[in-house]
């Protein structure tokens, strides 16, 4: 059996280094998660923009249809 590890200053320093590394890794993971969230938000925004564009196009189409009808009625 190995004797219990004594906490020499070097062992303690190594432990602190490992803890800091784990903390940095968690921070990077949180940053990646935030980046993915921002990307999803941009995606939703683009989708809403396309939807508004389609709506405007339908509105223009209805407008042209009304003009054709009124012109047709004027001819009669």
PDB file of C-alpha atoms in Angstrom:
ATOM      1  CA  UNK A   1       0.000   0.000   0.000  1.00  0.00           C
ATOM      2  CA  UNK A   2       1.147   3.496  -0.789  1.00  0.00           C
ATOM      3  CA  UNK A   3       1.398   5.909   2.117  1.00  0.00           C
ATOM      4  CA  UNK A   4      -1.230   8.636   2.154  1.00  0.00           C
ATOM      5  CA  UNK A   5      -0.293  11.527  -0.081  1.00  0.00           C
ATOM      6  CA  UNK A   6       1.044  14.396   1.942  1.00  0.00           C
ATOM      7  CA  UNK A   7       0.030  17.829   0.762  1.00  0.00           C
ATOM      8  CA  UNK A   8       3.354  19.316  -0.187  1.00  0.00           C
ATOM      9  CA  UNK A   9       3.236  22.803  -1.681  1.00  0.00           C
ATOM     10  CA  UNK A  10       3.824  21.308  -5.140  1.00  0.00           C
ATOM     11  CA  UNK A  11       0.899  18.861  -4.833  1.00  0.00           C
ATOM     12  CA  UNK A  12      -1.292  21.719  -3.659  1.00  0.00           C
ATOM     13  CA  UNK A  13      -0.172  23.938  -6.569  1.00  0.00           C
ATOM     14  CA  UNK A  14      -0.880  21.144  -9.064  1.00  0.00           C
ATOM     15  CA  UNK A  15      -4.364  20.726  -7.618  1.00  0.00           C
ATOM     16  CA  UNK A  16      -5.031  24.452  -8.000  1.00  0.00           C
ATOM     17  CA  UNK A  17      -3.758  24.387 -11.591  1.00  0.00           C
ATOM     18  CA  UNK A  18      -6.080  21.480 -12.416  1.00  0.00           C
ATOM     19  CA  UNK A  19      -9.026  23.263 -10.820  1.00  0.00           C
ATOM     20  CA  UNK A  20      -8.309  26.413 -12.841  1.00  0.00           C
ATOM     21  CA  UNK A  21      -8.047  24.358 -16.039  1.00  0.00           C
ATOM     22  CA  UNK A  22     -11.409  22.712 -15.351  1.00  0.00           C
ATOM     23  CA  UNK A  23     -12.936  26.130 -14.637  1.00  0.00           C
ATOM     24  CA  UNK A  24     -11.579  27.535 -17.911  1.00  0.00           C
ATOM     25  CA  UNK A  25     -12.938  24.490 -19.770  1.00  0.00           C
ATOM     26  CA  UNK A  26     -16.399  25.037 -18.254  1.00  0.00           C
ATOM     27  CA  UNK A  27     -16.186  28.727 -19.197  1.00  0.00           C
ATOM     28  CA  UNK A  28     -15.312  27.852 -22.806  1.00  0.00           C
ATOM     29  CA  UNK A  29     -18.232  25.400 -22.877  1.00  0.00           C
ATOM     30  CA  UNK A  30     -20.614  28.115 -21.618  1.00  0.00           C
ATOM     31  CA  UNK A  31     -19.235  30.498 -24.268  1.00  0.00           C
ATOM     32  CA  UNK A  32     -19.830  27.924 -27.019  1.00  0.00           C
ATOM     33  CA  UNK A  33     -23.383  27.423 -25.718  1.00  0.00           C
ATOM     34  CA  UNK A  34     -24.033  31.192 -25.794  1.00  0.00           C
ATOM     35  CA  UNK A  35     -22.646  31.327 -29.350  1.00  0.00           C
ATOM     36  CA  UNK A  36     -24.982  28.505 -30.441  1.00  0.00           C
ATOM     37  CA  UNK A  37     -27.895  30.358 -28.831  1.00  0.00           C
ATOM     38  CA  UNK A  38     -27.001  33.584 -30.683  1.00  0.00           C
ATOM     39  CA  UNK A  39     -26.788  31.589 -33.940  1.00  0.00           C
ATOM     40  CA  UNK A  40     -30.250  30.095 -33.347  1.00  0.00           C
ATOM     41  CA  UNK A  41     -31.581  33.591 -32.648  1.00  0.00           C
ATOM     42  CA  UNK A  42     -30.096  34.923 -35.912  1.00  0.00           C
ATOM     43  CA  UNK A  43     -31.657  31.936 -37.712  1.00  0.00           C
ATOM     44  CA  UNK A  44     -35.099  32.733 -36.262  1.00  0.00           C
ATOM     45  CA  UNK A  45     -34.674  36.397 -37.206  1.00  0.00           C
ATOM     46  CA  UNK A  46     -33.847  35.486 -40.824  1.00  0.00           C
ATOM     47  CA  UNK A  47     -36.896  33.202 -40.891  1.00  0.00           C
ATOM     48  CA  UNK A  48     -39.157  36.009 -39.618  1.00  0.00           C
ATOM     49  CA  UNK A  49     -37.680  38.361 -42.234  1.00  0.00           C
ATOM     50  CA  UNK A  50     -38.432  35.879 -45.036  1.00  0.00           C
ATOM     51  CA  UNK A  51     -41.966  35.486 -43.703  1.00  0.00           C
ATOM     52  CA  UNK A  52     -42.500  39.275 -43.731  1.00  0.00           C
ATOM     53  CA  UNK A  53     -41.126  39.402 -47.288  1.00  0.00           C
ATOM     54  CA  UNK A  54     -43.577  36.692 -48.419  1.00  0.00           C
ATOM     55  CA  UNK A  55     -46.407  38.603 -46.747  1.00  0.00           C
ATOM     56  CA  UNK A  56     -45.452  41.821 -48.573  1.00  0.00           C
ATOM     57  CA  UNK A  57     -45.311  39.871 -51.846  1.00  0.00           C
ATOM     58  CA  UNK A  58     -48.814  38.470 -51.267  1.00  0.00           C
ATOM     59  CA  UNK A  59     -50.038  41.984 -50.476  1.00  0.00           C
ATOM     60  CA  UNK A  60     -48.569  43.335 -53.738  1.00  0.00           C
ATOM     61  CA  UNK A  61     -50.191  40.443 -55.600  1.00  0.00           C
ATOM     62  CA  UNK A  62     -53.606  41.274 -54.093  1.00  0.00           C
ATOM     63  CA  UNK A  63     -53.061  44.930 -55.005  1.00  0.00           C
ATOM     64  CA  UNK A  64     -52.327  44.029 -58.644  1.00  0.00           C
ATOM     65  CA  UNK A  65     -55.401  41.794 -58.676  1.00  0.00           C
ATOM     66  CA  UNK A  66     -57.599  44.671 -57.449  1.00  0.00           C
ATOM     67  CA  UNK A  67     -56.147  46.969 -60.128  1.00  0.00           C
ATOM     68  CA  UNK A  68     -56.867  44.409 -62.858  1.00  0.00           C
ATOM     69  CA  UNK A  69     -60.428  44.029 -61.636  1.00  0.00           C
ATOM     70  CA  UNK A  70     -61.046  47.770 -61.514  1.00  0.00           C
ATOM     71  CA  UNK A  71     -59.569  48.202 -65.014  1.00  0.00           C
ATOM     72  CA  UNK A  72     -61.740  45.376 -66.277  1.00  0.00           C
ATOM     73  CA  UNK A  73     -64.824  46.954 -64.710  1.00  0.00           C
ATOM     74  CA  UNK A  74     -63.977  50.338 -66.236  1.00  0.00           C
ATOM     75  CA  UNK A  75     -63.817  48.769 -69.710  1.00  0.00           C
ATOM     76  CA  UNK A  76     -67.274  47.272 -69.364  1.00  0.00           C
TER      77      UNK A  76
END
